[in-house]
Amino acid sequence: YQRRVHGVISCLGRFTYEPNIDTLTCQKKDDVLDGIPFVVGVLTILKQFHSEHKDCFVAYLAQYIRVMVSDSRKEEKRSQEILPPEVTNCLHFLEAFCKLAPLPRRVVENQIPPHLFARFKDLRSSKRK
């Protein structure tokens, strides 16, 4: 599981959220990644395995989100209203993952604070350094 999650997390760094079309898009115009096809690809791979693999995948991503939020608030004394861009990308990925899987949102909300998953589009994302 960890390899799959690590691969997804490393690819998510190449995306940025585009609110006009409500999806993840490439940061660099030269990249050939797109958010929804990326999610569908991950789902396609996970559907080849038992459904428990999908649940573990979501749990690992949720753990990554919890750690990143906790670390960013400790290190930079961030406001509760600002999230690291890695976290917002993961949350957008998980939202699309839930819609396309189909997977109830409560599965993700059981893994991360429910208010975070419910309000992440309202929270500001910090700029990359």
mmCIF file of the C-alpha atoms, coordinates in Angstrom:
data_MODEL
# 
_entry.id   MODEL 
# 
loop_
_atom_site.group_PDB 
_atom_site.id 
_atom_site.type_symbol 
_atom_site.label_atom_id 
_atom_site.label_alt_id 
_atom_site.label_comp_id 
_atom_site.label_asym_id 
_atom_site.label_entity_id 
_atom_site.label_seq_id 
_atom_site.pdbx_PDB_ins_code 
_atom_site.Cartn_x 
_atom_site.Cartn_y 
_atom_site.Cartn_z 
_atom_site.occupancy 
_atom_site.B_iso_or_equiv 
_atom_site.pdbx_formal_charge 
_atom_site.auth_seq_id 
_atom_site.auth_comp_id 
_atom_site.auth_asym_id 
_atom_site.auth_atom_id 
_atom_site.pdbx_PDB_model_num 
ATOM 1   C CA . TYR A 1 1   ? 0.000   0.000  0.000   1.00 0.00 ? 1   TYR A CA 1 
ATOM 2   C CA . GLN A 1 2   ? 2.693   2.420  0.975   1.00 0.00 ? 2   GLN A CA 1 
ATOM 3   C CA . ARG A 1 3   ? 4.303   2.350  -2.463  1.00 0.00 ? 3   ARG A CA 1 
ATOM 4   C CA . ARG A 1 4   ? 1.018   3.127  -4.178  1.00 0.00 ? 4   ARG A CA 1 
ATOM 5   C CA . VAL A 1 5   ? 0.270   5.928  -1.755  1.00 0.00 ? 5   VAL A CA 1 
ATOM 6   C CA . HIS A 1 6   ? 3.791   7.320  -2.080  1.00 0.00 ? 6   HIS A CA 1 
ATOM 7   C CA . GLY A 1 7   ? 3.433   7.293  -5.885  1.00 0.00 ? 7   GLY A CA 1 
ATOM 8   C CA . VAL A 1 8   ? 0.117   9.131  -5.727  1.00 0.00 ? 8   VAL A CA 1 
ATOM 9   C CA . ILE A 1 9   ? 1.425   11.690 -3.232  1.00 0.00 ? 9   ILE A CA 1 
ATOM 10  C CA . SER A 1 10  ? 4.474   12.399 -5.369  1.00 0.00 ? 10  SER A CA 1 
ATOM 11  C CA . CYS A 1 11  ? 2.263   12.932 -8.432  1.00 0.00 ? 11  CYS A CA 1 
ATOM 12  C CA . LEU A 1 12  ? -0.177  15.154 -6.521  1.00 0.00 ? 12  LEU A CA 1 
ATOM 13  C CA . GLY A 1 13  ? 2.630   17.671 -6.049  1.00 0.00 ? 13  GLY A CA 1 
ATOM 14  C CA . ARG A 1 14  ? 2.503   18.300 -9.793  1.00 0.00 ? 14  ARG A CA 1 
ATOM 15  C CA . PHE A 1 15  ? -1.143  19.416 -9.634  1.00 0.00 ? 15  PHE A CA 1 
ATOM 16  C CA . THR A 1 16  ? -2.859  22.606 -8.636  1.00 0.00 ? 16  THR A CA 1 
ATOM 17  C CA . TYR A 1 17  ? -6.544  23.149 -7.962  1.00 0.00 ? 17  TYR A CA 1 
ATOM 18  C CA . GLU A 1 18  ? -8.426  25.153 -10.566 1.00 0.00 ? 18  GLU A CA 1 
ATOM 19  C CA . PRO A 1 19  ? -11.637 26.500 -8.974  1.00 0.00 ? 19  PRO A CA 1 
ATOM 20  C CA . ASN A 1 20  ? -13.157 27.613 -12.300 1.00 0.00 ? 20  ASN A CA 1 
ATOM 21  C CA . ILE A 1 21  ? -13.466 23.998 -13.426 1.00 0.00 ? 21  ILE A CA 1 
ATOM 22  C CA . ASP A 1 22  ? -13.447 22.466 -9.923  1.00 0.00 ? 22  ASP A CA 1 
ATOM 23  C CA . THR A 1 23  ? -10.645 19.989 -10.556 1.00 0.00 ? 23  THR A CA 1 
ATOM 24  C CA . LEU A 1 24  ? -6.930  19.418 -10.269 1.00 0.00 ? 24  LEU A CA 1 
ATOM 25  C CA . THR A 1 25  ? -4.859  20.534 -13.251 1.00 0.00 ? 25  THR A CA 1 
ATOM 26  C CA . CYS A 1 26  ? -1.145  20.525 -14.021 1.00 0.00 ? 26  CYS A CA 1 
ATOM 27  C CA . GLN A 1 27  ? 1.001   23.281 -12.600 1.00 0.00 ? 27  GLN A CA 1 
ATOM 28  C CA . LYS A 1 28  ? 3.242   23.167 -15.657 1.00 0.00 ? 28  LYS A CA 1 
ATOM 29  C CA . LYS A 1 29  ? 1.622   23.381 -19.053 1.00 0.00 ? 29  LYS A CA 1 
ATOM 30  C CA . ASP A 1 30  ? 4.204   20.896 -20.425 1.00 0.00 ? 30  ASP A CA 1 
ATOM 31  C CA . ASP A 1 31  ? 2.997   18.095 -18.124 1.00 0.00 ? 31  ASP A CA 1 
ATOM 32  C CA . VAL A 1 32  ? 0.494   15.698 -19.575 1.00 0.00 ? 32  VAL A CA 1 
ATOM 33  C CA . LEU A 1 33  ? -1.304  14.935 -16.304 1.00 0.00 ? 33  LEU A CA 1 
ATOM 34  C CA . ASP A 1 34  ? -4.901  15.759 -15.620 1.00 0.00 ? 34  ASP A CA 1 
ATOM 35  C CA . GLY A 1 35  ? -6.706  15.323 -12.315 1.00 0.00 ? 35  GLY A CA 1 
ATOM 36  C CA . ILE A 1 36  ? -9.752  13.227 -13.163 1.00 0.00 ? 36  ILE A CA 1 
ATOM 37  C CA . PRO A 1 37  ? -7.957  10.780 -15.497 1.00 0.00 ? 37  PRO A CA 1 
ATOM 38  C CA . PHE A 1 38  ? -5.323  10.387 -12.777 1.00 0.00 ? 38  PHE A CA 1 
ATOM 39  C CA . VAL A 1 39  ? -8.010  9.492  -10.214 1.00 0.00 ? 39  VAL A CA 1 
ATOM 40  C CA . VAL A 1 40  ? -9.638  7.073  -12.663 1.00 0.00 ? 40  VAL A CA 1 
ATOM 41  C CA . GLY A 1 41  ? -6.259  5.433  -13.285 1.00 0.00 ? 41  GLY A CA 1 
ATOM 42  C CA . VAL A 1 42  ? -5.656  4.926  -9.583  1.00 0.00 ? 42  VAL A CA 1 
ATOM 43  C CA . LEU A 1 43  ? -9.172  3.523  -9.183  1.00 0.00 ? 43  LEU A CA 1 
ATOM 44  C CA . THR A 1 44  ? -8.643  1.171  -12.112 1.00 0.00 ? 44  THR A CA 1 
ATOM 45  C CA . ILE A 1 45  ? -5.520  -0.227 -10.499 1.00 0.00 ? 45  ILE A CA 1 
ATOM 46  C CA . LEU A 1 46  ? -7.190  -0.566 -7.096  1.00 0.00 ? 46  LEU A CA 1 
ATOM 47  C CA . LYS A 1 47  ? -10.266 -2.318 -8.553  1.00 0.00 ? 47  LYS A CA 1 
ATOM 48  C CA . GLN A 1 48  ? -8.025  -5.179 -9.625  1.00 0.00 ? 48  GLN A CA 1 
ATOM 49  C CA . PHE A 1 49  ? -7.539  -6.031 -5.945  1.00 0.00 ? 49  PHE A CA 1 
ATOM 50  C CA . HIS A 1 50  ? -9.833  -6.820 -3.042  1.00 0.00 ? 50  HIS A CA 1 
ATOM 51  C CA . SER A 1 51  ? -11.892 -3.839 -1.806  1.00 0.00 ? 51  SER A CA 1 
ATOM 52  C CA . GLU A 1 52  ? -9.882  -3.820 1.405   1.00 0.00 ? 52  GLU A CA 1 
ATOM 53  C CA . HIS A 1 53  ? -6.960  -2.412 -0.621  1.00 0.00 ? 53  HIS A CA 1 
ATOM 54  C CA . LYS A 1 54  ? -9.048  0.641  -1.493  1.00 0.00 ? 54  LYS A CA 1 
ATOM 55  C CA . ASP A 1 55  ? -9.886  1.160  2.172   1.00 0.00 ? 55  ASP A CA 1 
ATOM 56  C CA . CYS A 1 56  ? -6.211  0.886  3.171   1.00 0.00 ? 56  CYS A CA 1 
ATOM 57  C CA . PHE A 1 57  ? -5.247  3.293  0.397   1.00 0.00 ? 57  PHE A CA 1 
ATOM 58  C CA . VAL A 1 58  ? -7.717  5.871  1.736   1.00 0.00 ? 58  VAL A CA 1 
ATOM 59  C CA . ALA A 1 59  ? -6.479  5.282  5.288   1.00 0.00 ? 59  ALA A CA 1 
ATOM 60  C CA . TYR A 1 60  ? -2.840  5.913  4.283   1.00 0.00 ? 60  TYR A CA 1 
ATOM 61  C CA . LEU A 1 61  ? -3.760  9.101  2.404   1.00 0.00 ? 61  LEU A CA 1 
ATOM 62  C CA . ALA A 1 62  ? -5.790  10.254 5.402   1.00 0.00 ? 62  ALA A CA 1 
ATOM 63  C CA . GLN A 1 63  ? -2.837  9.568  7.705   1.00 0.00 ? 63  GLN A CA 1 
ATOM 64  C CA . TYR A 1 64  ? -0.614  11.632 5.401   1.00 0.00 ? 64  TYR A CA 1 
ATOM 65  C CA . ILE A 1 65  ? -3.136  14.502 5.563   1.00 0.00 ? 65  ILE A CA 1 
ATOM 66  C CA . ARG A 1 66  ? -3.330  14.374 9.370   1.00 0.00 ? 66  ARG A CA 1 
ATOM 67  C CA . VAL A 1 67  ? 0.454   14.387 9.724   1.00 0.00 ? 67  VAL A CA 1 
ATOM 68  C CA . MET A 1 68  ? 0.939   17.226 7.228   1.00 0.00 ? 68  MET A CA 1 
ATOM 69  C CA . VAL A 1 69  ? -1.704  19.385 8.916   1.00 0.00 ? 69  VAL A CA 1 
ATOM 70  C CA . SER A 1 70  ? -0.239  18.717 12.343  1.00 0.00 ? 70  SER A CA 1 
ATOM 71  C CA . ASP A 1 71  ? 3.354   19.373 11.241  1.00 0.00 ? 71  ASP A CA 1 
ATOM 72  C CA . SER A 1 72  ? 2.521   22.546 9.360   1.00 0.00 ? 72  SER A CA 1 
ATOM 73  C CA . ARG A 1 73  ? 0.729   24.022 12.341  1.00 0.00 ? 73  ARG A CA 1 
ATOM 74  C CA . LYS A 1 74  ? 3.567   23.157 14.708  1.00 0.00 ? 74  LYS A CA 1 
ATOM 75  C CA . GLU A 1 75  ? 6.404   24.400 12.511  1.00 0.00 ? 75  GLU A CA 1 
ATOM 76  C CA . GLU A 1 76  ? 4.944   27.532 11.018  1.00 0.00 ? 76  GLU A CA 1 
ATOM 77  C CA . LYS A 1 77  ? 2.301   28.464 13.560  1.00 0.00 ? 77  LYS A CA 1 
ATOM 78  C CA . ARG A 1 78  ? -0.244  28.582 10.768  1.00 0.00 ? 78  ARG A CA 1 
ATOM 79  C CA . SER A 1 79  ? -3.753  29.720 11.235  1.00 0.00 ? 79  SER A CA 1 
ATOM 80  C CA . GLN A 1 80  ? -6.477  27.103 11.371  1.00 0.00 ? 80  GLN A CA 1 
ATOM 81  C CA . GLU A 1 81  ? -7.764  28.655 8.149   1.00 0.00 ? 81  GLU A CA 1 
ATOM 82  C CA . ILE A 1 82  ? -4.659  27.916 6.050   1.00 0.00 ? 82  ILE A CA 1 
ATOM 83  C CA . LEU A 1 83  ? -3.727  24.478 4.719   1.00 0.00 ? 83  LEU A CA 1 
ATOM 84  C CA . PRO A 1 84  ? -0.518  23.366 3.019   1.00 0.00 ? 84  PRO A CA 1 
ATOM 85  C CA . PRO A 1 85  ? -0.976  22.896 -0.752  1.00 0.00 ? 85  PRO A CA 1 
ATOM 86  C CA . GLU A 1 86  ? -0.092  19.200 -0.412  1.00 0.00 ? 86  GLU A CA 1 
ATOM 87  C CA . VAL A 1 87  ? -3.072  18.760 1.899   1.00 0.00 ? 87  VAL A CA 1 
ATOM 88  C CA . THR A 1 88  ? -5.533  20.586 -0.339  1.00 0.00 ? 88  THR A CA 1 
ATOM 89  C CA . ASN A 1 89  ? -4.377  18.524 -3.330  1.00 0.00 ? 89  ASN A CA 1 
ATOM 90  C CA . CYS A 1 90  ? -4.889  15.301 -1.375  1.00 0.00 ? 90  CYS A CA 1 
ATOM 91  C CA . LEU A 1 91  ? -8.317  16.428 -0.242  1.00 0.00 ? 91  LEU A CA 1 
ATOM 92  C CA . HIS A 1 92  ? -9.340  17.303 -3.808  1.00 0.00 ? 92  HIS A CA 1 
ATOM 93  C CA . PHE A 1 93  ? -8.011  13.921 -4.937  1.00 0.00 ? 93  PHE A CA 1 
ATOM 94  C CA . LEU A 1 94  ? -10.012 12.136 -2.217  1.00 0.00 ? 94  LEU A CA 1 
ATOM 95  C CA . GLU A 1 95  ? -13.150 14.062 -3.093  1.00 0.00 ? 95  GLU A CA 1 
ATOM 96  C CA . ALA A 1 96  ? -12.903 12.986 -6.737  1.00 0.00 ? 96  ALA A CA 1 
ATOM 97  C CA . PHE A 1 97  ? -11.955 9.478  -5.599  1.00 0.00 ? 97  PHE A CA 1 
ATOM 98  C CA . CYS A 1 98  ? -15.144 9.250  -3.512  1.00 0.00 ? 98  CYS A CA 1 
ATOM 99  C CA . LYS A 1 99  ? -17.328 10.484 -6.374  1.00 0.00 ? 99  LYS A CA 1 
ATOM 100 C CA . LEU A 1 100 ? -15.839 8.147  -8.964  1.00 0.00 ? 100 LEU A CA 1 
ATOM 101 C CA . ALA A 1 101 ? -15.334 5.024  -6.822  1.00 0.00 ? 101 ALA A CA 1 
ATOM 102 C CA . PRO A 1 102 ? -18.263 5.368  -5.661  1.00 0.00 ? 102 PRO A CA 1 
ATOM 103 C CA . LEU A 1 103 ? -17.273 5.579  -2.031  1.00 0.00 ? 103 LEU A CA 1 
ATOM 104 C CA . PRO A 1 104 ? -19.330 7.245  0.719   1.00 0.00 ? 104 PRO A CA 1 
ATOM 105 C CA . ARG A 1 105 ? -17.731 10.446 2.040   1.00 0.00 ? 105 ARG A CA 1 
ATOM 106 C CA . ARG A 1 106 ? -18.095 9.095  5.560   1.00 0.00 ? 106 ARG A CA 1 
ATOM 107 C CA . VAL A 1 107 ? -15.297 6.606  4.806   1.00 0.00 ? 107 VAL A CA 1 
ATOM 108 C CA . VAL A 1 108 ? -12.891 9.540  4.458   1.00 0.00 ? 108 VAL A CA 1 
ATOM 109 C CA . GLU A 1 109 ? -14.548 11.528 7.239   1.00 0.00 ? 109 GLU A CA 1 
ATOM 110 C CA . ASN A 1 110 ? -13.911 8.587  9.586   1.00 0.00 ? 110 ASN A CA 1 
ATOM 111 C CA . GLN A 1 111 ? -10.186 8.914  8.837   1.00 0.00 ? 111 GLN A CA 1 
ATOM 112 C CA . ILE A 1 112 ? -9.689  12.690 8.999   1.00 0.00 ? 112 ILE A CA 1 
ATOM 113 C CA . PRO A 1 113 ? -11.475 15.392 10.967  1.00 0.00 ? 113 PRO A CA 1 
ATOM 114 C CA . PRO A 1 114 ? -14.914 15.674 9.300   1.00 0.00 ? 114 PRO A CA 1 
ATOM 115 C CA . HIS A 1 115 ? -14.838 19.487 9.354   1.00 0.00 ? 115 HIS A CA 1 
ATOM 116 C CA . LEU A 1 116 ? -11.585 19.422 7.366   1.00 0.00 ? 116 LEU A CA 1 
ATOM 117 C CA . PHE A 1 117 ? -13.055 17.327 4.558   1.00 0.00 ? 117 PHE A CA 1 
ATOM 118 C CA . ALA A 1 118 ? -16.314 19.289 4.628   1.00 0.00 ? 118 ALA A CA 1 
ATOM 119 C CA . ARG A 1 119 ? -14.711 22.754 4.540   1.00 0.00 ? 119 ARG A CA 1 
ATOM 120 C CA . PHE A 1 120 ? -11.403 22.338 2.722   1.00 0.00 ? 120 PHE A CA 1 
ATOM 121 C CA . LYS A 1 121 ? -12.578 24.317 -0.320  1.00 0.00 ? 121 LYS A CA 1 
ATOM 122 C CA . ASP A 1 122 ? -13.399 27.252 1.966   1.00 0.00 ? 122 ASP A CA 1 
ATOM 123 C CA . LEU A 1 123 ? -9.997  27.181 3.653   1.00 0.00 ? 123 LEU A CA 1 
ATOM 124 C CA . ARG A 1 124 ? -7.107  28.987 2.043   1.00 0.00 ? 124 ARG A CA 1 
ATOM 125 C CA . SER A 1 125 ? -4.102  27.124 0.763   1.00 0.00 ? 125 SER A CA 1 
ATOM 126 C CA . SER A 1 126 ? -0.692  28.521 1.526   1.00 0.00 ? 126 SER A CA 1 
ATOM 127 C CA . LYS A 1 127 ? 1.577   29.332 -1.389  1.00 0.00 ? 127 LYS A CA 1 
ATOM 128 C CA . ARG A 1 128 ? 4.463   27.025 -2.245  1.00 0.00 ? 128 ARG A CA 1 
ATOM 129 C CA . LYS A 1 129 ? 7.902   28.317 -1.372  1.00 0.00 ? 129 LYS A CA 1 
# 
